Coordinates of C-alpha atoms and ligand atoms in Angstrom, one line a residue:
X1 CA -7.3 7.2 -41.3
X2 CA -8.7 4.4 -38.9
X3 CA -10.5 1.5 -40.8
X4 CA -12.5 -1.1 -39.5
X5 CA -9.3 -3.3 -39.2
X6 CA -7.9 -1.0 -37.4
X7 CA -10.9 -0.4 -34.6
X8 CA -10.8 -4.5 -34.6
X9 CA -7.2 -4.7 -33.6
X10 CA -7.6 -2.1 -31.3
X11 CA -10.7 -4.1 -30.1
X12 CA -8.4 -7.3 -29.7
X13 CA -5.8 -5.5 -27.7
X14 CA -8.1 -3.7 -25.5
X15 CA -9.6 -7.4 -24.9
X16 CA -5.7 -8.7 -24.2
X17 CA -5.3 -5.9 -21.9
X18 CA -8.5 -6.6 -19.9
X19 CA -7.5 -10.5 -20.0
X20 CA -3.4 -9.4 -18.7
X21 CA -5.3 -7.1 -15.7
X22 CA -7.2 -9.6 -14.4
X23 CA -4.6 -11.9 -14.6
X24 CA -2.9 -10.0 -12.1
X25 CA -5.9 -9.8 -9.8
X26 CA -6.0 -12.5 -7.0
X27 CA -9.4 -13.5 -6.2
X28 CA -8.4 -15.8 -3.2
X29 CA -5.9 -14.5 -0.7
X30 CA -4.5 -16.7 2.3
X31 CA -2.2 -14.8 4.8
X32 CA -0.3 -17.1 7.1
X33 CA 1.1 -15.6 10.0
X34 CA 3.5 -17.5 12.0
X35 CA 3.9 -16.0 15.3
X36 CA 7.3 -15.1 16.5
X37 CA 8.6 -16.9 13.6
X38 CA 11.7 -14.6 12.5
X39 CA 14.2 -15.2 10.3
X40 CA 16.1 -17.2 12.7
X41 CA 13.3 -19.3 13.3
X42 CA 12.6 -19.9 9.6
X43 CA 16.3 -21.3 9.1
X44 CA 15.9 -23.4 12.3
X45 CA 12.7 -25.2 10.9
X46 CA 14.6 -25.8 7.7
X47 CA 17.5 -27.3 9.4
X48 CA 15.3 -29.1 11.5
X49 CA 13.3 -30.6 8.1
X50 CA 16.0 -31.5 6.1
X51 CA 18.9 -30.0 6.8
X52 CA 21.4 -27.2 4.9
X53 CA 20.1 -28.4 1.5
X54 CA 16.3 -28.7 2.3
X55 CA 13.9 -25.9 1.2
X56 CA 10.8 -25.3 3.0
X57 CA 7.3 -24.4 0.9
X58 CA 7.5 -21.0 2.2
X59 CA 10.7 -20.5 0.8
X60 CA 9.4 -21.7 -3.1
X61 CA 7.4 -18.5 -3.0
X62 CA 9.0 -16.3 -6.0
X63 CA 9.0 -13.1 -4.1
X64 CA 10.9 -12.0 -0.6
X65 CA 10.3 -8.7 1.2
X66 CA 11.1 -7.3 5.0
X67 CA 8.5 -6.2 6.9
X68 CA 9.4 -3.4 9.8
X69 CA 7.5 -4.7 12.9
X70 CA 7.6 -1.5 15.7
X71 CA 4.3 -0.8 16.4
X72 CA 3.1 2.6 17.6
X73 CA 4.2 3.1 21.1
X74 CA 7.4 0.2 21.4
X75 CA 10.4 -0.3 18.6
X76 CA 9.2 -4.0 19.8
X77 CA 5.7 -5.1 18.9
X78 CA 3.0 -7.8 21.2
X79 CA 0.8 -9.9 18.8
X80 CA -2.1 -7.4 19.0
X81 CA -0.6 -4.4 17.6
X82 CA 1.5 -6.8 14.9
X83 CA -2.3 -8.6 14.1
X84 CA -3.7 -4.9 14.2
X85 CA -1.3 -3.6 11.6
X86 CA -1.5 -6.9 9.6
X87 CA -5.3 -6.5 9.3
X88 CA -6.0 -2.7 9.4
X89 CA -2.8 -1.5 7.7
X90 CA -2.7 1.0 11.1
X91 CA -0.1 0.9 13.5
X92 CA -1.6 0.8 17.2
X93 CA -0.4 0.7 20.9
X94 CA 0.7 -2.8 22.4
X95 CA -2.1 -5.1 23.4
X96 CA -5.0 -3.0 20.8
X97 CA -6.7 -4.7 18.6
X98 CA -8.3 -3.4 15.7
X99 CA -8.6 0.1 17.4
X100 CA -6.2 3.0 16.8
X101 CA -3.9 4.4 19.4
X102 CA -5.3 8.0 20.3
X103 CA -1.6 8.9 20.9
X104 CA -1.6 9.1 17.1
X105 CA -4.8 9.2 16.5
X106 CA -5.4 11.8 13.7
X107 CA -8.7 13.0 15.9
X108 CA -6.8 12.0 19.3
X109 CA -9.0 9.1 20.0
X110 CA -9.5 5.3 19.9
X111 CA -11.3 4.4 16.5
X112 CA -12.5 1.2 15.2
X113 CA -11.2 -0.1 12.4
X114 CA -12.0 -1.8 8.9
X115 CA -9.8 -5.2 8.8
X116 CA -9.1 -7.3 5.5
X117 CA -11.9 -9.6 6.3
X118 CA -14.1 -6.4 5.5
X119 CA -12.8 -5.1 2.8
X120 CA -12.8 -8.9 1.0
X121 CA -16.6 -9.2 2.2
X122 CA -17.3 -5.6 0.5
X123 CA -16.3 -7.5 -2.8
X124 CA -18.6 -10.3 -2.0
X125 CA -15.6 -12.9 -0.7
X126 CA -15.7 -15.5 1.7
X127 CA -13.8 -15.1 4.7
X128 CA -12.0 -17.3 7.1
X129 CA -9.5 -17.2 10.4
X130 CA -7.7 -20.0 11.5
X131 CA -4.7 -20.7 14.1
X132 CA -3.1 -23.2 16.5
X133 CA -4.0 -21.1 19.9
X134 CA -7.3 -20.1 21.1
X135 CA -9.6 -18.3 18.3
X136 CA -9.7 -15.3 21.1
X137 CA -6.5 -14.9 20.5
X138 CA -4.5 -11.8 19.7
X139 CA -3.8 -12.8 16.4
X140 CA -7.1 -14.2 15.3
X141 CA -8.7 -11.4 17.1
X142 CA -7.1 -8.7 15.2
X143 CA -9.1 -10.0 12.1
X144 CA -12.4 -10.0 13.3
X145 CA -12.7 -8.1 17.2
X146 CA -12.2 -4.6 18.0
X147 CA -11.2 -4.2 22.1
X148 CA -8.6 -1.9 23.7
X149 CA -7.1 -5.0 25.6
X150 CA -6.4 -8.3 23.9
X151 CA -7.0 -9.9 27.0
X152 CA -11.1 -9.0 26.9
X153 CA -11.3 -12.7 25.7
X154 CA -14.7 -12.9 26.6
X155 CA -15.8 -9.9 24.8
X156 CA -13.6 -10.7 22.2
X157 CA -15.7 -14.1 22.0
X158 CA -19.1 -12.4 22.2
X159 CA -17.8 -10.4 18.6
X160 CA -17.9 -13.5 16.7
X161 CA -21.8 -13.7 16.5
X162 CA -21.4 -10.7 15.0
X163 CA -18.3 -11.3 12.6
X164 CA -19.7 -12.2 9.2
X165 CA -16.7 -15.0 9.4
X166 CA -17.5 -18.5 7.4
X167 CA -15.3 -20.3 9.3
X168 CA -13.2 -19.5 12.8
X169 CA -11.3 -22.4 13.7
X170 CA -8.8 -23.5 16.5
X171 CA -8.4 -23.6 20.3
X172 CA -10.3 -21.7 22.9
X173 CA -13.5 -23.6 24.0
X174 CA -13.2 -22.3 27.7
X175 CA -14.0 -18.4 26.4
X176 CA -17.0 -19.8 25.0
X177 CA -18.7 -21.4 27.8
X178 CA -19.3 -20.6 31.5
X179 CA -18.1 -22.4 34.5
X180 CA -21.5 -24.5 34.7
X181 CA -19.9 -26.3 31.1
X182 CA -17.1 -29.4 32.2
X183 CA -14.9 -30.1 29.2
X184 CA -14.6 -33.9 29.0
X185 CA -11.0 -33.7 27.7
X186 CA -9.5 -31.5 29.7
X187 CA -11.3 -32.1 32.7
X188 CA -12.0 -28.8 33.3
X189 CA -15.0 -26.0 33.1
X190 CA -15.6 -22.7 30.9
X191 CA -14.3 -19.5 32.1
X192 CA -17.2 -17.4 31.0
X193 CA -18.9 -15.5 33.8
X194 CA -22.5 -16.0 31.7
X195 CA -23.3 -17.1 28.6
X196 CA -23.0 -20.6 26.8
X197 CA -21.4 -18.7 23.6
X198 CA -20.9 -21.8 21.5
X199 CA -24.5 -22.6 21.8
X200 CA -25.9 -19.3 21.1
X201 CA -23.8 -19.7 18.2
X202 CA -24.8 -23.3 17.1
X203 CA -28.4 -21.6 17.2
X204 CA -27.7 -18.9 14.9
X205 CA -25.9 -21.4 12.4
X206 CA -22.7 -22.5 12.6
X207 CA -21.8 -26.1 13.1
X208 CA -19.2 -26.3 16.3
X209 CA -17.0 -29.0 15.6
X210 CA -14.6 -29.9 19.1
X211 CA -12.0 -32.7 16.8
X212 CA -10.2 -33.9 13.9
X213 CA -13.3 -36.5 13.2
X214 CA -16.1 -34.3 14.1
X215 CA -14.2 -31.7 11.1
X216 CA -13.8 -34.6 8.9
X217 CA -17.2 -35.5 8.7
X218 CA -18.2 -32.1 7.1
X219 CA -19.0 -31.8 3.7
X220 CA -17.5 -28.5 2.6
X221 CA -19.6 -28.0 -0.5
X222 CA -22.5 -27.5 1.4
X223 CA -24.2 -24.2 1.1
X224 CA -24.2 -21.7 3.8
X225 CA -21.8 -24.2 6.2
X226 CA -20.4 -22.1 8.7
X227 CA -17.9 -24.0 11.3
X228 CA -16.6 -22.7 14.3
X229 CA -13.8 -25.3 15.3
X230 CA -13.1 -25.5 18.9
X231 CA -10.5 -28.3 18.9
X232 CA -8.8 -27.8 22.9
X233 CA -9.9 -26.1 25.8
X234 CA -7.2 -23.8 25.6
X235 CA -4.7 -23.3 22.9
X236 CA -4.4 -26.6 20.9
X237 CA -1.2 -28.7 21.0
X238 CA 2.2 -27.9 19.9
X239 CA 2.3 -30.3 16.5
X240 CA 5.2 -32.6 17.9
X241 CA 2.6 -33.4 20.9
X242 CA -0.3 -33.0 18.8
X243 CA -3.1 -36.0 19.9
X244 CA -4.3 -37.8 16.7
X245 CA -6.9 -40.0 15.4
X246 CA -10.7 -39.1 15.3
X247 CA -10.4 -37.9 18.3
X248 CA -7.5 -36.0 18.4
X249 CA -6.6 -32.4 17.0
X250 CA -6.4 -31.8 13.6
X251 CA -3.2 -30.8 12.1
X252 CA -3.2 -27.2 10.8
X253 CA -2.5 -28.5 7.0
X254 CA -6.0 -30.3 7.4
X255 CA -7.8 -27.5 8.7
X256 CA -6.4 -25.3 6.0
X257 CA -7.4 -27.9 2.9
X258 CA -10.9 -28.0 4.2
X259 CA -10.9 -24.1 4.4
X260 CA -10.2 -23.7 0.9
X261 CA -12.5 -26.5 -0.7
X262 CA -15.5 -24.4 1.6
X263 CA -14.4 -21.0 1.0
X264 CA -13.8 -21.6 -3.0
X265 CA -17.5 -22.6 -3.0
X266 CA -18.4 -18.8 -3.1
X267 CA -17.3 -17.7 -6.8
X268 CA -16.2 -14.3 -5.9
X269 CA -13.2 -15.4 -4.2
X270 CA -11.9 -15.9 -0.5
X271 CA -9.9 -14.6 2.3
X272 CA -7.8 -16.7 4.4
X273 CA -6.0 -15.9 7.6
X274 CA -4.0 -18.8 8.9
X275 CA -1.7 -18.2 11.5
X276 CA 0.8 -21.0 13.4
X277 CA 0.6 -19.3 16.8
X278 CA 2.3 -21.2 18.9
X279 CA 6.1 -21.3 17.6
X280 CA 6.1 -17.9 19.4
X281 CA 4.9 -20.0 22.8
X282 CA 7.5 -22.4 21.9
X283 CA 10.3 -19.6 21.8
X284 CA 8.8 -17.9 24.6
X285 CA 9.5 -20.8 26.9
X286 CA 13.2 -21.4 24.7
X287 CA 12.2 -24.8 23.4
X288 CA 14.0 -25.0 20.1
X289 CA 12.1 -28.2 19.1
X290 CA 8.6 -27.2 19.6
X291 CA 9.4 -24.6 18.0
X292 CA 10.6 -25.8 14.8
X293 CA 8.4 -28.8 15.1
X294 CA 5.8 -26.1 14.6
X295 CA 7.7 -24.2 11.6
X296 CA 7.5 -27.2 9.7
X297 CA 3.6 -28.0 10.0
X298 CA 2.8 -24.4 9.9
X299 CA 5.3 -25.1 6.5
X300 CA 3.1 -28.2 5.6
X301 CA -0.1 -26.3 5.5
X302 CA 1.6 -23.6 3.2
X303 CA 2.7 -26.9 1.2
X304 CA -1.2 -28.0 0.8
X305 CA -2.3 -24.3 0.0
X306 CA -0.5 -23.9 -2.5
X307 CA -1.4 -27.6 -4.0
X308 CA -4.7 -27.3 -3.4
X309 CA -6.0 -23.4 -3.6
X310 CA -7.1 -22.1 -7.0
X311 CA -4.2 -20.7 -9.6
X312 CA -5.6 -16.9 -8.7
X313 CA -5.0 -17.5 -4.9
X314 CA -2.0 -15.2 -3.7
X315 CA -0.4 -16.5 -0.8
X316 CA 1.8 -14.2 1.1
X317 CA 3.3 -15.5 4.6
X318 CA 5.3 -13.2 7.2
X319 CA 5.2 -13.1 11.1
X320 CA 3.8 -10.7 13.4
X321 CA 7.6 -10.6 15.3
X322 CA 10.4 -12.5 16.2
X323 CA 10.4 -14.1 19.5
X324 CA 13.3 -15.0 21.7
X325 CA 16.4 -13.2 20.0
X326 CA 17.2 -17.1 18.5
X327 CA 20.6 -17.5 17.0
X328 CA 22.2 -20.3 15.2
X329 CA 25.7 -20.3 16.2
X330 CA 28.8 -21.7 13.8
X331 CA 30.6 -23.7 12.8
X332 CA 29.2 -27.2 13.4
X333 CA 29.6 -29.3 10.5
X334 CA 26.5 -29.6 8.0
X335 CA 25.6 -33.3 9.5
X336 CA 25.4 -31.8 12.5
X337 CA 22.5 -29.4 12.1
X338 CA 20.1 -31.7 11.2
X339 CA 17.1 -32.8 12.8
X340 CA 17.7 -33.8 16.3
X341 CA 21.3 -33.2 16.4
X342 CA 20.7 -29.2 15.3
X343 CA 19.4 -29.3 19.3
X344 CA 22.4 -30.3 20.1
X345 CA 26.2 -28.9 20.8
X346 CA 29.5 -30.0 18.9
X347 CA 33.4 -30.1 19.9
X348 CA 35.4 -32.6 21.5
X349 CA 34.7 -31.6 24.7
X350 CA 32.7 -28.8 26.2
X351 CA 28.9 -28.8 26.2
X352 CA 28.4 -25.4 26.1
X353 CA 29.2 -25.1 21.9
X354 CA 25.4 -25.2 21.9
X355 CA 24.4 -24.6 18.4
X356 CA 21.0 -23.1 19.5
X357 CA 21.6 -19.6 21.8
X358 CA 18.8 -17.1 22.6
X359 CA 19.1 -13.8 23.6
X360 CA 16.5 -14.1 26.4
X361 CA 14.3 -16.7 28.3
X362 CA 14.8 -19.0 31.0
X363 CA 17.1 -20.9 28.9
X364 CA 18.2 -23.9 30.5
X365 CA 15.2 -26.3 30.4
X366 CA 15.0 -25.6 26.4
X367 CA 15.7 -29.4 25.6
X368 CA 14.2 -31.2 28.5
X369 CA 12.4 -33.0 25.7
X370 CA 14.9 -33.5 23.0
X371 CA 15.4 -37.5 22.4
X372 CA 19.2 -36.4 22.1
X373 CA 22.0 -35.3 24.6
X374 CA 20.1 -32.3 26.7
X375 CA 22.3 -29.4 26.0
X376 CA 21.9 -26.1 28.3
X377 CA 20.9 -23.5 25.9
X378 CA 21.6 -20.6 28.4
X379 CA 20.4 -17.4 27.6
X380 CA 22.1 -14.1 27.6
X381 CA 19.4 -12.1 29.8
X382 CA 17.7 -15.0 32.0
X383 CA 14.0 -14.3 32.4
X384 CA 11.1 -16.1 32.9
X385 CA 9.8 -15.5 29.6
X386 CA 11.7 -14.8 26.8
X387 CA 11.0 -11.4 25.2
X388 CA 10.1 -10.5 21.5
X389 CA 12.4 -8.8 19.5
X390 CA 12.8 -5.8 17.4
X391 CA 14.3 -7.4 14.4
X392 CA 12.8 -7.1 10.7
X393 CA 10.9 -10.4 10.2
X394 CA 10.7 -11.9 6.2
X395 CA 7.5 -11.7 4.1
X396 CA 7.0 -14.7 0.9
X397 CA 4.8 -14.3 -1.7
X398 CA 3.3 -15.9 -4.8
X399 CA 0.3 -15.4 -6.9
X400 CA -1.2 -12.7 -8.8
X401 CA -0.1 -9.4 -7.5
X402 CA 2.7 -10.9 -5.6
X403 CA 5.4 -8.1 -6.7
X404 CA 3.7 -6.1 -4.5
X405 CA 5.0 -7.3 -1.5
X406 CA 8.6 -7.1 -2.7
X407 CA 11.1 -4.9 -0.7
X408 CA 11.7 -3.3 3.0
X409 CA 8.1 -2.0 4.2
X410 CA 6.2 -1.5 7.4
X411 CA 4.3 -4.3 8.3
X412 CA 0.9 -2.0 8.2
X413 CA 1.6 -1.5 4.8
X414 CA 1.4 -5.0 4.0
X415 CA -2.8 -5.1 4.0
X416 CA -3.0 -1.8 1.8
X417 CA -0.8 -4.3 -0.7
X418 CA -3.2 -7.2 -0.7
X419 CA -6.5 -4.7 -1.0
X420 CA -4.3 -3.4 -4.1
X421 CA -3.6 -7.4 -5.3
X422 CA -7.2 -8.3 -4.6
X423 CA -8.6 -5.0 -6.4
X424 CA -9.6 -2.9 -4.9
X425 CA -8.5 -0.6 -1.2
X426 CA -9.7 0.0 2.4
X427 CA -12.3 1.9 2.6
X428 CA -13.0 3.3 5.6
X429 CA -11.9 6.8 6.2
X430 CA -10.9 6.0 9.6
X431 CA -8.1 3.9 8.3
X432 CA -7.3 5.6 5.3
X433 CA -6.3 9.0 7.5
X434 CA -4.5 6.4 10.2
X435 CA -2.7 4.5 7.7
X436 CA 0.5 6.4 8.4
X437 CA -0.3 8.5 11.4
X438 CA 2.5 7.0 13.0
X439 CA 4.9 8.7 11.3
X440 CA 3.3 12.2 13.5
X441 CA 4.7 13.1 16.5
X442 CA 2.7 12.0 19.1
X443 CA 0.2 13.7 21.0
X444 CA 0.2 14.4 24.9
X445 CA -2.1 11.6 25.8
X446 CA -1.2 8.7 27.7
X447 CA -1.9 5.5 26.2
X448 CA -2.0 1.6 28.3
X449 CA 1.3 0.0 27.8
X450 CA 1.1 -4.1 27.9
X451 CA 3.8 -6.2 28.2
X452 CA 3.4 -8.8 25.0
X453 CA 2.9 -12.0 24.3
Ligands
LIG1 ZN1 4.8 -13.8 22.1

């Protein structure tokens, strides 16, 4: 028989249940993407840090997982369909974003999809995007445009009026203002065919901030702030050549700790994309340095995120691909991979015992800035640009509902996780039929193929 003692200890468990499930419910997210940052890459910045005994911020995460990168029409994925599946949990063509790929298309056609920004918005979150290239961007993009071709940066700019974003924030100012608009740092004017974008956006409410001062001198508690950041022309600098002072760039840690003092403001929560986009440029090109220079800020502003963002704030960080095929050859000795010197090449005598080797690129002019002895990092298929690759790249988590991102999993599987950690699920019907339409065989309908970035 059940007496009142017992319907009160069934009342207190009940309540320690309730308290243990929301415990495991992360209000804030922050995604960081770092673009083209593979595995390789990951070990490189380390190296570069500190060497074989340093441990970079990403790495103190408790959990580790694989994510599967092949998007729907190439085993090697551009930035659009990687930001597509990151933010839609779909797999689409090369160069979409936010649309499906009608070649697996459950109704054979294009579709617009619901991103993560929506689906935290839906439960009354705040929602930003931040990266180190322009905010028109593929990667950016993918959380807040829907175009067939990531290279509609105009249109892609004209979306942002209409994004429900608090804060968009990197490089970019040319796709939001017309050739009569000069740019007094770069000398140069907007690319716009019409429209003064920025200043059609000032007018509807955000503040455009163009530097590091101009950021600084917001005050983030202030209700209904919305900032679009505009700090370069084009993409901003690669950290190592970043321009500082008031006037300079801000560094991506700084833009991150004033996105989570605004974005904790709204008490339902937040989501955060932050992605370093340039270490894929860096690789692109086959400049080791710039590369891992970037790793490590794009590691700082993990560092400050996790210092600074609320204790139920899950922070997962992956990479859209890897970029470059970048290996780390043996056996130099452990002094001799650190910092500068891991640019470098060891033996007695023959310069080619590079410890840096990438599988494609123009190779050769990878160290033309490296303080040390310039060593030719040749690659094994010279081309212009080096190529992305097909290889799994890692995901990090920590927070509440960070088990969910353990194990081997395709990287449009990743968003359906963090709906699940942030409580609740896409949706959309659109992307709940699409999540895993890739898996079909595909239909008879050709689709554009890009070449990525
Ligand atoms: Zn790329």
């Amino acid at each position: 028989m059940l007496t009142q003692r017992h319907y009160a200890l069934f009342f207190v468990l009940f309540c320690c249940a309730a308290f243990a499930w929301a415990g495991d419910t992360a209000r804030n997210v922050i995604l960081f993407i770092g673009d083209g940052m593979g595995p390789a890459q990951v070990t490189g910045g380390r190296l570069f840090k500190g060497g074989v005994t340093e441990k970079l911020a990403m790495e103190q995460l408790p959990v580790v997982g694989l994510s599967r990168t092949y998007s729907s029409n190439g085993f090697v994925t551009d930035s659009a369909a990687a930001a597509t599946a990151l933010a839609t949990g779909v797999k689409t063509y090369n160069g979409s974003l936010g649309m499906t790929d009608p070649q697996y298309d459950t109704e054979g056609k294009s579709h617009r999809l619901q991103n993560l920004c929506d689906v935290a918005r839906a439960q009354g979150k705040a929602t930003g995007v931040m990266t180190t290239t322009r905010v028109t961007h593929a990667t950016p993009a993918g959380f807040y445009a829907r175009v067939p071709q990531r290279d509609m940066e105009e249109k892609i700019a004209d979306q942002v009026a209409k994004s429900n974003l608090t804060l968009l924030m990197g490089g970019g100012a040319k796709f939001f203002h017309s050739g009569q608009w000069h740019d007094p740092v770069s000398g140069q004017n907007g690319k716009r065919k019409s429209g003064e974008t920025a200043d059609e956006l000032a007018s509807q409410g955000w503040t455009v901030v163009r530097n590091a001062g101009e950021l600084a001198a917001l005050d983030a508690t202030k209700a209904d702030l919305r900032v679009l950041g505009l700090f370069n022309y084009d993409h901003m600098l690669y950290d190592l050549q970043r321009t500082t002072g008031t006037a300079g760039e801000p560094p991506l840690e700084d833009m991150v700790s004033f996105a989570v003092k605004r974005l904790s403001q709204n008490p339902k929560g937040f989501f955060l994309m932050v992605e370093g986009g340039r270490i894929d440029h860096a690789c692109h090109e086959n400049n080791a340095r710039l590369a891992f220079g970037d790793v490590v800020s794009f590691d700082r502003a993990i560092a400050r995120a996790r210092k600074e963002a609320p204790a139920d704030t899950l922070i997962v960080v992956t990479a859209d691909h890897e970029t470059g095929g970048l290996n780390l050859n043996g056996y130099a000795p452990r002094e001799k991979v650190k910092g500068n010197a891991l640019l470098g090449s060891f033996g007695a005598s023959t310069a080619n015992r590079a410890i840096i080797g990438w599988g494609s690129g123009p190779g050769g002019n990878s160290s033309n800035d490296v303080p040390t002895t310039p060593t030719q990092h040749v690659a094994a298929y010279p081309s212009e640009a080096a190529a992305h690759t097909g290889v799994d790249v890692e995901i990090f988590a920590g927070g509440p509902g960070q088990a969910l991102l353990q194990g081997v999993m395709d990287n449009s599987e990743i968003p359906w996780r963090i709906a699940r950690a942030m409580g609740t699920a896409f949706s959309d019907p659109i992307n709940k039929a699409n999540h895993t339409a890739h898996l079909n065989p595909p239909r008879n309908v050709r689709t554009a193929e890009v070449a990525g970035d």
